[in-house]
XYZ file of C-alpha atoms in Angstrom:
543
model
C 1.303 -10.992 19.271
C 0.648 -7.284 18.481
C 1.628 -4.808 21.006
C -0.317 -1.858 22.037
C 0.335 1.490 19.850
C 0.668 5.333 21.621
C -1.215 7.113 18.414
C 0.755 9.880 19.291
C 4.174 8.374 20.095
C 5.845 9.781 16.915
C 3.482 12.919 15.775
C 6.245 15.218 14.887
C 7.075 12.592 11.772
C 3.518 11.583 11.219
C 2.538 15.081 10.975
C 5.064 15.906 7.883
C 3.865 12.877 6.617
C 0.344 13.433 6.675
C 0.780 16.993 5.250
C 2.548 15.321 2.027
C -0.286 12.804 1.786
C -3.020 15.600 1.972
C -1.244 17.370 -0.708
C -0.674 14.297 -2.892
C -4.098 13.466 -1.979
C -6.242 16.903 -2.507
C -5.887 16.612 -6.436
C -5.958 12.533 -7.129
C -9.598 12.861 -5.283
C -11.159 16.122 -7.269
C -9.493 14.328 -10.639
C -11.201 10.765 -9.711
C -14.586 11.693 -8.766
C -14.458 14.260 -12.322
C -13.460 10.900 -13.955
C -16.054 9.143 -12.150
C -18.826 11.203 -13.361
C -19.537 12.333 -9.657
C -20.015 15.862 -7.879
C -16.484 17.192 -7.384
C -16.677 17.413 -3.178
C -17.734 13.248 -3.499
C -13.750 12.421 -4.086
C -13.350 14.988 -1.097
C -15.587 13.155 1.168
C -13.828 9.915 0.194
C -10.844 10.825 1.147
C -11.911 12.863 4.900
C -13.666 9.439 5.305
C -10.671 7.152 4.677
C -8.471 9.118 6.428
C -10.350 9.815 9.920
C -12.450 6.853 10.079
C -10.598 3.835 8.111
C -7.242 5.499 9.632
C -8.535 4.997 12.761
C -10.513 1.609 12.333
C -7.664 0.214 10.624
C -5.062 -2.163 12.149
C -2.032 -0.838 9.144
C 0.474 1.737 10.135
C 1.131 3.306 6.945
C -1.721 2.469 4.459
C -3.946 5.439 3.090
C -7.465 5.087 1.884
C -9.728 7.151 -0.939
C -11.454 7.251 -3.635
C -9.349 4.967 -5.887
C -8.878 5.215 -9.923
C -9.633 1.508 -10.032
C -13.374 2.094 -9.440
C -13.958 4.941 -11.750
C -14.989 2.883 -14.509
C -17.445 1.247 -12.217
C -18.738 4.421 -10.668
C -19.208 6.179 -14.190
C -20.917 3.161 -15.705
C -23.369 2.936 -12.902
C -24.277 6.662 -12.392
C -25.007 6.468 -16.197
C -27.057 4.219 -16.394
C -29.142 5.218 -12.781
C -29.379 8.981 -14.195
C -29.383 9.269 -10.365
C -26.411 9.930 -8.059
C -28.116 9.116 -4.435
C -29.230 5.762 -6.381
C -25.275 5.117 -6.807
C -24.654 6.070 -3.444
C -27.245 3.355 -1.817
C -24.956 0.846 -4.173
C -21.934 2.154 -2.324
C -23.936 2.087 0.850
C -24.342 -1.579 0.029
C -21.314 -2.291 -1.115
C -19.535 -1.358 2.224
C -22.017 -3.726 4.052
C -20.779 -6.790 1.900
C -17.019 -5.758 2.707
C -17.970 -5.774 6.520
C -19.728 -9.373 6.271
C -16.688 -10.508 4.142
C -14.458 -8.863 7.138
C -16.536 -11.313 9.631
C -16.617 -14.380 7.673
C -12.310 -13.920 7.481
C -12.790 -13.813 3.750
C -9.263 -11.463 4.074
C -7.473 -14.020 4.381
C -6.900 -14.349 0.561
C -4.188 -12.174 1.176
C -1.460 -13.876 2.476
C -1.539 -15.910 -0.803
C 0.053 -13.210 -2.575
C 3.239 -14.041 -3.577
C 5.922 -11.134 -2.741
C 7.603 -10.538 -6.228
C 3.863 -10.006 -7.736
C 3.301 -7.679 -5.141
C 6.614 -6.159 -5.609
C 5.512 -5.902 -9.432
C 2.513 -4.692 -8.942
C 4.170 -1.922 -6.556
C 6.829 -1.277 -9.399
C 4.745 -1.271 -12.173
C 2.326 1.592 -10.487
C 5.939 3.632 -10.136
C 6.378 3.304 -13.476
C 2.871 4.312 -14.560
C 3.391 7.164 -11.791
C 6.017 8.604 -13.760
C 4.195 7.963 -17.268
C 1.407 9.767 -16.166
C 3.007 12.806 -14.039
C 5.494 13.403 -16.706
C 2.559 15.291 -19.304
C 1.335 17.280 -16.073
C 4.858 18.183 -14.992
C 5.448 20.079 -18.279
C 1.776 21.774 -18.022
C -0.014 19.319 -20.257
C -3.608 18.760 -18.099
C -5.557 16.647 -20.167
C -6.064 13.621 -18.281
C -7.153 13.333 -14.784
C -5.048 13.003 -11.732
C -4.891 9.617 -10.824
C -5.391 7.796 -13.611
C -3.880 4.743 -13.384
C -5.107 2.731 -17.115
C -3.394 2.967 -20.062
C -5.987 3.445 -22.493
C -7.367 6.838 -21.276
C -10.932 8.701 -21.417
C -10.158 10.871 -24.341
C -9.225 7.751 -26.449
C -5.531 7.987 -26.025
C -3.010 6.263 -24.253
C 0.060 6.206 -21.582
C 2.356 6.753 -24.706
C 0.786 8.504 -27.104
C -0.416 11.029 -24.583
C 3.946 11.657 -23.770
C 4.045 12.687 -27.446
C 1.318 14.596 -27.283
C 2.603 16.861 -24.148
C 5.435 18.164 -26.404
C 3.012 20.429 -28.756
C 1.169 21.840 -25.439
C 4.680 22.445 -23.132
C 4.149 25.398 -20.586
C 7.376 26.601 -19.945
C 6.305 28.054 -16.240
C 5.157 24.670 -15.235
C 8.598 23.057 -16.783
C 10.514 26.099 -14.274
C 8.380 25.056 -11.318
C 8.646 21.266 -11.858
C 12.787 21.539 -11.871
C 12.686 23.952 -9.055
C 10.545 22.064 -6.724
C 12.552 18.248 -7.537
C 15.627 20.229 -6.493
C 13.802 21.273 -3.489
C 12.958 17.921 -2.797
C 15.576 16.185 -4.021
C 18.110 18.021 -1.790
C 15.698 19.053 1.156
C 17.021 16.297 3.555
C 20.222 15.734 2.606
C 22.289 19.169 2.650
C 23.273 19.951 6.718
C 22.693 23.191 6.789
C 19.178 22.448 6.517
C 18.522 19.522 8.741
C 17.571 21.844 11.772
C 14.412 22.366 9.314
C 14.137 18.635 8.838
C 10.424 18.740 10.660
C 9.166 20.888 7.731
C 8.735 18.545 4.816
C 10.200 19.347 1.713
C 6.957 18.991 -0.060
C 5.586 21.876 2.069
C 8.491 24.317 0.919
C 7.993 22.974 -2.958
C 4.210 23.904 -2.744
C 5.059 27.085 -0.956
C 7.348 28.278 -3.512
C 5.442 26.745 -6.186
C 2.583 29.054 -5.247
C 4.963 32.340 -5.012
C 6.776 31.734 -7.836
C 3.548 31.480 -10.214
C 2.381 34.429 -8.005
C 5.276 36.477 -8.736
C 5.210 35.203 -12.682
C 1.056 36.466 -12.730
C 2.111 39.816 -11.185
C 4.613 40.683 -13.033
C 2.969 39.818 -16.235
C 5.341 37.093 -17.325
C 5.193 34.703 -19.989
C 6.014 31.605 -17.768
C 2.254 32.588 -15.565
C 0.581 29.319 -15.146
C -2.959 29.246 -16.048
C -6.400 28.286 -14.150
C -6.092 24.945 -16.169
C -2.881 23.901 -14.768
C -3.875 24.495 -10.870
C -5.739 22.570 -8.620
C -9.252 23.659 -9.217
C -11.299 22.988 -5.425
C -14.837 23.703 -5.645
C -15.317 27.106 -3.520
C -19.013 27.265 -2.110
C -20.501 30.798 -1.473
C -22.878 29.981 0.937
C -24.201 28.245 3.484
C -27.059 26.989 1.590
C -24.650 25.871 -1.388
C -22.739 23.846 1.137
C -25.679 22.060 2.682
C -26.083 20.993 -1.254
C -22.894 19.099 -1.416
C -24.353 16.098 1.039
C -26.373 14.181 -0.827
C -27.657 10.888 0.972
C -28.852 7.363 -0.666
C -32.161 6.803 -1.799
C -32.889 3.457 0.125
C -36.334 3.715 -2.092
C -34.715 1.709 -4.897
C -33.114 -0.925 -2.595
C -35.458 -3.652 -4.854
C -33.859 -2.177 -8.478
C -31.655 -5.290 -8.829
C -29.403 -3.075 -10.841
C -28.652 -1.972 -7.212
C -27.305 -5.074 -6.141
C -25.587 -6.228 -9.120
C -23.375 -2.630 -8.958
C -22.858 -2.929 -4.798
C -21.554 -6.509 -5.165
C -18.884 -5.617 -8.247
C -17.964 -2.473 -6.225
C -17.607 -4.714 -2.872
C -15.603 -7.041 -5.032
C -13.085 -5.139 -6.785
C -12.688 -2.632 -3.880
C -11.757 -5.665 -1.333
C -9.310 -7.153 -3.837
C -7.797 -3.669 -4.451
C -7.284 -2.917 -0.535
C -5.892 -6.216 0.386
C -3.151 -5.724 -2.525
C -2.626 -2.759 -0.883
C -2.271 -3.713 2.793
C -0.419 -6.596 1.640
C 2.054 -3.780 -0.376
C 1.852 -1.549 2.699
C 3.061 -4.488 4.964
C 6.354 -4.540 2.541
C 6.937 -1.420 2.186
C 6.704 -0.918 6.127
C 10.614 -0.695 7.644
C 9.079 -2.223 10.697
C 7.983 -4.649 9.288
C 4.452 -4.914 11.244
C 1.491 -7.600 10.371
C -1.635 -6.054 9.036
C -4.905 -8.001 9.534
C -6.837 -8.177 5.896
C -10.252 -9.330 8.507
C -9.952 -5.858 9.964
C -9.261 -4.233 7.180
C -12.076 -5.332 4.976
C -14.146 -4.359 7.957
C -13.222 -0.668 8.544
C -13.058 -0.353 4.706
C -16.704 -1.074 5.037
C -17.615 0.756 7.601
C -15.558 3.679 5.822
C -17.899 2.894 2.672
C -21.162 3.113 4.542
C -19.958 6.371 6.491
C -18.832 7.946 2.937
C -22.293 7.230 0.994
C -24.086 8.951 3.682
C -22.315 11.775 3.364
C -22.762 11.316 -0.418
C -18.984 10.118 -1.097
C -17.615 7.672 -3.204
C -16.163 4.492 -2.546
C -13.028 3.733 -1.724
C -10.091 1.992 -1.113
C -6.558 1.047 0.222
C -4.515 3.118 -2.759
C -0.757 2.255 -3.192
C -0.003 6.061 -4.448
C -1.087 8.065 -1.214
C 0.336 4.491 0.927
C 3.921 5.506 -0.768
C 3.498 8.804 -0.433
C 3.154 8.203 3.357
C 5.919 5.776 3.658
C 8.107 7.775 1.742
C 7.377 11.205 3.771
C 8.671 8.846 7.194
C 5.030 7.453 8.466
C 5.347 5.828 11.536
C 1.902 4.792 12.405
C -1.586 5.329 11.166
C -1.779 9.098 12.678
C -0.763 10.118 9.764
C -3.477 9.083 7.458
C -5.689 10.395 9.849
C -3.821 13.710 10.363
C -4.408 13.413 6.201
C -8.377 13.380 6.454
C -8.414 15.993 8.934
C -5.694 18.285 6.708
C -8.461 17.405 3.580
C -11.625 18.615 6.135
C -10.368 21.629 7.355
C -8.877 22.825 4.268
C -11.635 22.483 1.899
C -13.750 24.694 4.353
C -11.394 26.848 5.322
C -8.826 28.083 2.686
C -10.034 26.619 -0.722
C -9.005 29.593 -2.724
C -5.363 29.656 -1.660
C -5.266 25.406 -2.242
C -6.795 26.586 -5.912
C -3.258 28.362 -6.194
C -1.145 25.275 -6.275
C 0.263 24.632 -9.644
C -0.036 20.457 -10.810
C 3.771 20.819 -11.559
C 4.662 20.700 -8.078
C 2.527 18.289 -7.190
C 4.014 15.873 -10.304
C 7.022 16.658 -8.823
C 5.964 15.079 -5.467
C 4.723 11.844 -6.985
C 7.366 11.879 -9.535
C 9.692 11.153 -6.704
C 7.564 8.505 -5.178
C 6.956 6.815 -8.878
C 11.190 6.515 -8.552
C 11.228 5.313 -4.965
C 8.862 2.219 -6.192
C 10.627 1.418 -9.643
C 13.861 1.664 -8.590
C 16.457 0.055 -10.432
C 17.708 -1.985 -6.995
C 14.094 -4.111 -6.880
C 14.676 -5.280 -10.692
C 18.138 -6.283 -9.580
C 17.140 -7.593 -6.483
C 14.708 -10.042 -8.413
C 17.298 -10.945 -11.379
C 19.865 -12.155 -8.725
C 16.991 -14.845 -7.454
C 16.779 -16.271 -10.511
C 13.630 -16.979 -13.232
C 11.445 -18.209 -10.610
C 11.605 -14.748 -8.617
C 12.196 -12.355 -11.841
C 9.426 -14.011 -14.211
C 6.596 -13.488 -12.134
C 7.662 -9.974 -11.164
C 8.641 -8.823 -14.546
C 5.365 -9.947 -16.004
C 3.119 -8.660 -13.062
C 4.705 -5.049 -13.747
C 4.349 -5.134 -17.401
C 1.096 -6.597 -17.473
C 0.346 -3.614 -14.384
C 1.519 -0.642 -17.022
C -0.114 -2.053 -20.062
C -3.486 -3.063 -18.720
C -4.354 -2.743 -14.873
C -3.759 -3.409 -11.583
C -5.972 -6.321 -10.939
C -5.452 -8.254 -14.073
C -1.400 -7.733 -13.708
C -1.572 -9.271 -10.313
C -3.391 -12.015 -11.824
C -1.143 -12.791 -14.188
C 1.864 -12.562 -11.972
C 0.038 -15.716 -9.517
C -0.846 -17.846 -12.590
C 2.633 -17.879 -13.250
C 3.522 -17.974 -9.898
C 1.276 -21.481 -9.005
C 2.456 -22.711 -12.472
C 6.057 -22.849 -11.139
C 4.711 -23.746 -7.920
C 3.058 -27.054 -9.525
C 5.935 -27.869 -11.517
C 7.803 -28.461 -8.595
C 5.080 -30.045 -6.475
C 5.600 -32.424 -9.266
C 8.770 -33.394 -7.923
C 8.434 -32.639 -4.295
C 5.565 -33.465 -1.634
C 5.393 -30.660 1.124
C 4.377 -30.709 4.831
C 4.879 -28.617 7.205
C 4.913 -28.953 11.377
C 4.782 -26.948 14.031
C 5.042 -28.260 17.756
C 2.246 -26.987 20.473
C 4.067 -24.660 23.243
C 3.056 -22.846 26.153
C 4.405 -19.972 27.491
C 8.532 -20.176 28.922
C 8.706 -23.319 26.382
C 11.503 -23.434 23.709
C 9.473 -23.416 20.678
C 10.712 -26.006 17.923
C 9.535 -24.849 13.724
C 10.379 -27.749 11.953
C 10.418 -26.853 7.972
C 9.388 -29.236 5.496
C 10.822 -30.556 2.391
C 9.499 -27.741 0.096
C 7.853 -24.638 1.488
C 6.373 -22.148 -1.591
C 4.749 -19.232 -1.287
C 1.711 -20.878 -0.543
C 2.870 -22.017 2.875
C 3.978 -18.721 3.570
C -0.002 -17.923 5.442
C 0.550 -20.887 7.905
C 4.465 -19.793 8.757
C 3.176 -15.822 9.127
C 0.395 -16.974 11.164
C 3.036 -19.399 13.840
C 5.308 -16.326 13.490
C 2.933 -13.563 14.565
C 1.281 -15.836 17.722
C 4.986 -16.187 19.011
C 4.434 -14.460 22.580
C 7.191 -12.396 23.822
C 10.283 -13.213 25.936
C 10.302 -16.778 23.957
C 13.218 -19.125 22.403
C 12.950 -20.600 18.862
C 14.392 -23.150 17.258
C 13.683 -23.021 13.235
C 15.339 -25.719 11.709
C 15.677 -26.350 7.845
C 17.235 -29.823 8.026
C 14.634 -31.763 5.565
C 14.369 -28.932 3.165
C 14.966 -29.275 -0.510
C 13.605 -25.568 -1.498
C 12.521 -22.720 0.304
C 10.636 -19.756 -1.485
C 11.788 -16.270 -0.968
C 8.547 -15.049 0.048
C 9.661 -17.587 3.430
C 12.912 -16.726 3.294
C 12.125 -13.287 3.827
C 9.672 -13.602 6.217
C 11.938 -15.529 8.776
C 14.719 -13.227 8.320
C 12.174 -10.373 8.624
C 11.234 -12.442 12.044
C 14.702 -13.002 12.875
C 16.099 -9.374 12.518
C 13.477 -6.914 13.603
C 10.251 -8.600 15.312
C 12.135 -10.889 17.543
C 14.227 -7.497 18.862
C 10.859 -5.957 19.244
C 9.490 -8.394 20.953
C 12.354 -9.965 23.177
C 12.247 -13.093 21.509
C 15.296 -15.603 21.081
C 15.571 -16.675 17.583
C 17.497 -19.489 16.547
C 18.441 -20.492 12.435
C 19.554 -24.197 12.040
C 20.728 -26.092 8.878
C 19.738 -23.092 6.029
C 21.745 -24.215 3.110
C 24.766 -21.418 1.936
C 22.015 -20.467 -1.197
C 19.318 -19.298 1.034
C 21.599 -16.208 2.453
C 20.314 -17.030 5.333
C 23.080 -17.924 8.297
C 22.796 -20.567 10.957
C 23.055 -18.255 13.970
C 21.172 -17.158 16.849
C 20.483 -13.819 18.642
C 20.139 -15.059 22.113
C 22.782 -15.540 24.468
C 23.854 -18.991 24.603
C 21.902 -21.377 27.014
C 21.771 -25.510 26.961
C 18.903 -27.344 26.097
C 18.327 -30.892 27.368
C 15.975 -33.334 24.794
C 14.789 -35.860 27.257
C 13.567 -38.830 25.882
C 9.807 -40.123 27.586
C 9.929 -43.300 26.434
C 13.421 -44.125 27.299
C 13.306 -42.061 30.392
C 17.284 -40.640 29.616
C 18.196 -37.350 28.346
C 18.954 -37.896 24.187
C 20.780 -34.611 23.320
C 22.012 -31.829 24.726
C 21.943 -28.618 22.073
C 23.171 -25.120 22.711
C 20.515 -22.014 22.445
């Protein structure tokens, strides 16, 4: 059961937030839609469209969508070969009217077979290609585009080869900057003194004096001035005319080329199994631990698709970068994506040429932080200490993440995944039951002799339609093994939605190995099992 949401119940944090996002954001979308092959104000669009309307349509609390690096390939490919933009755009036009009719048919629901250590993986793996990639910019070497997430790059180098590479182009003013604006960050919420200033975000005050410092090193002539090269670089238009240019619309006249449709499905594809990663991620990384629905999801992404090819953006998606970002800058619900996509609007009309002053070293510090936050060393512990089963698929879904790409790392990571799945169905059946219950009714969750990940849909599902002010009795008795990705979500249940909700949870017979203990948080009532057929009360059981 979901409970209503007050957009504005926590603005003061989802403000800062947004502001980090819309500075993470501002150069990721001019760098993708330059990659893409695309007018520079397309990646704009994207991202004033996934922030305002997919923020809004959206059921997650902390996921962020744009124009995504994932596509680009895609996008450059097929406005090559249409030597037409507005022909790519009715593609993207079409492309978010497939993800709406997968939204309807429920085809989201592939999501909740993800097994949490490949999306942990995944999540790690994209902090570790974070900091691969930000390291070249935060030393002044600009070569490839912001947000590129592959490892073999455009200019026919790689992830490594291009971290050699940054030491015969090092720009010592962008090396100053980057230090100065990690300590900023870095130290921003933790000294006292400052915590009165706690509502400005630290990334503000490292862009801010980012911008004076370079200011004050142009001025005064210094050696350590950063160049045009190494700022963000925002299209400026000079007049009215030149802005009416930027929207370019679809040309529904080649709706028949069945180039058309071949391009909108891959797009529709790819940019569905991208966002439900994400939400899936987001739902992780979320303290609160809320339930996104993928149905939704799929649907406002393509209602955010059709919205963004009118306008003559690109498609997008849920991206993990700007989601961290977000959760890392204290999100609290989806007001501050769409605080984000208003930020984007208003500042690409308004003050372009001051945004054009923002040196890429500060902004590599930002994400440099948020690559750490997602690779920490913790989550590899974390995954060691659970043994093979947990580490193997995690480990290879982040390696496979950093050396190819996002969607065939998180493939990998489930093959192995359902391979050590089906090596133990070999040895185990599985069933699992739950009992009807209406409302005031002590609700019994009987778990079955092996639950895997697989099962993990069904148990989220009985979980989430739990109505408030209920009892539960989760009992483990029969089991033999119970995955972590279960594990976790009843202790998730147990420690955080039941308190939100008012709901009495009960944990019976969890083996010492599943760190789970056999306690409730309700105060202690009797429960009488009367028995129908023998018409005499069977048990009696504390609750």
């Amino acid at each position: 059961m979901s409970k209503k949401i007050n957009l504005f119940a926590n603005l003061n944090s989802d403000f800062a937030a947004g502001l980090v996002v819309f500075l993470v954001a501002l150069p990721l979308c001019l760098g993708i839609a330059m990659a893409s092959g695309a007018p520079l104000f397309s990646g704009i669009i994207s991202g004033v469209v996934g922030g305002i309307v997919v923020g809004y349509l959206s059921q997650s609390h902390i996921s962020v969508s744009g124009p995504a690096a994932g596509l680009t390939a895609i996008i450059l490919t097929a406005v090559t070969d249409f030597k037409a933009f507005d022909v790519f755009l009715l593609a993207a036009f079409l492309a978010g009217a497939i993800q709406l009719l997968l939204g309807f048919v429920k085809a989201g629901s592939i999501s909740n077979y993800f097994p949490n250590n490949v999306i942990e993986g995944m999540l790690a793996g994209i902090g570790i290609i974070i900091i691969l990639k930000q390291l070249p910019h935060a030393v002044g070497y600009d070569t490839d585009f912001e947000g590129d997430e592959a490892f073999f790059q455009t200019d026919g180098s790689n992830t490594f080869s291009s971290l050699l590479g940054f030491f015969d182009y090092i720009q010592l003013g962008s090396i100053v900057i980057t230090l100065i604006s990690l300590a900023i960050l870095i130290t921003w919420d933790k000294l006292p003194a400052l915590k009165k200033l706690k509502l400005i975000p630290g990334a503000l005050v490292a862009v801010v004096v980012g911008v004076i410092l370079n200011e004050i090193f142009t001025v005064s002539g210094s050696t350590l001035a950063i160049q045009k090269e190494h700022l963000v670089s925002l299209p400026i238009p000079t007049s009215f005319e030149e802005f009416k240019n930027i929207i370019i619309t679809p040309n529904f006249s080649s709706i028949t080329n069945q180039k058309v449709w071949i391009v909108a499905l891959t797009i529709a594809i790819v940019a569905s199994i991208e966002t439900l990663l994400c939400i899936e991620a987001a739902d992780r990384m979320d303290f609160q631990k809320r339930y996104t629905n993928p149905n939704v999801e799929l649907k406002a992404q393509g209602i955010g698709n059709m919205i963004s090819s009118l306008l003559g953006g690109l498609p997008m998606t849920s991206v993990v970068v700007r989601t961290s970002a977000n959760n890392n800058a204290g999100a609290k619900s989806k007001m501050a994506a769409i605080i984000h996509g208003v930020l984007l609007l208003i500042s690409v009309l308004a003050i372009p040429s001051i945004l054009n002053k923002i040196p890429l070293a500060t902004l590599a510090a930002i994400l440099l932080l948020v690559g750490y936050k997602l690779a920490k060393p913790a989550t590899f512990l974390h995954f060691w200490h659970y043994g093979k089963y947990q580490f193997v698929p995690f480990i290879a879904t982040l390696l496979a993440v950093v050396f190819t790409d996002l969607l065939k790392g998180v493939a990998l990571g489930i093959v192995i995944s359902i391979i050590f799945v089906l090596r133990g169905n070999l040895k185990r059946a599985y069933s699992f039951r739950k009992e009807e219950y209406e409302d005031g009714d002590i609700i019994h969750i009987d778990l079955a002799q092996e639950v895997s990940f697989l099962n993990k849909a069904a148990i989220k599902s009985t979980l989430a339609k739990i109505p408030e002010n209920s009892k539960v009795i989760i009992d483990a008795k029969d089991t033999v093994y119970i995955a972590h990705d279960v594990l976790d979500l009843i202790t998730e249940f147990k420690e955080i939605r039941s308190k939100d909700l008012n709901i009495k949870v009960k944990l019976k017979n969890f083996k010492d190995e599943y760190r789970l203990e056999n306690t409730d948080n309700s105060n202690h009532v009797t429960v009488e099992h009367y028995d129908f057929t023998k018409r005499k009360i069977i048990k009696k059981e504390v609750f």
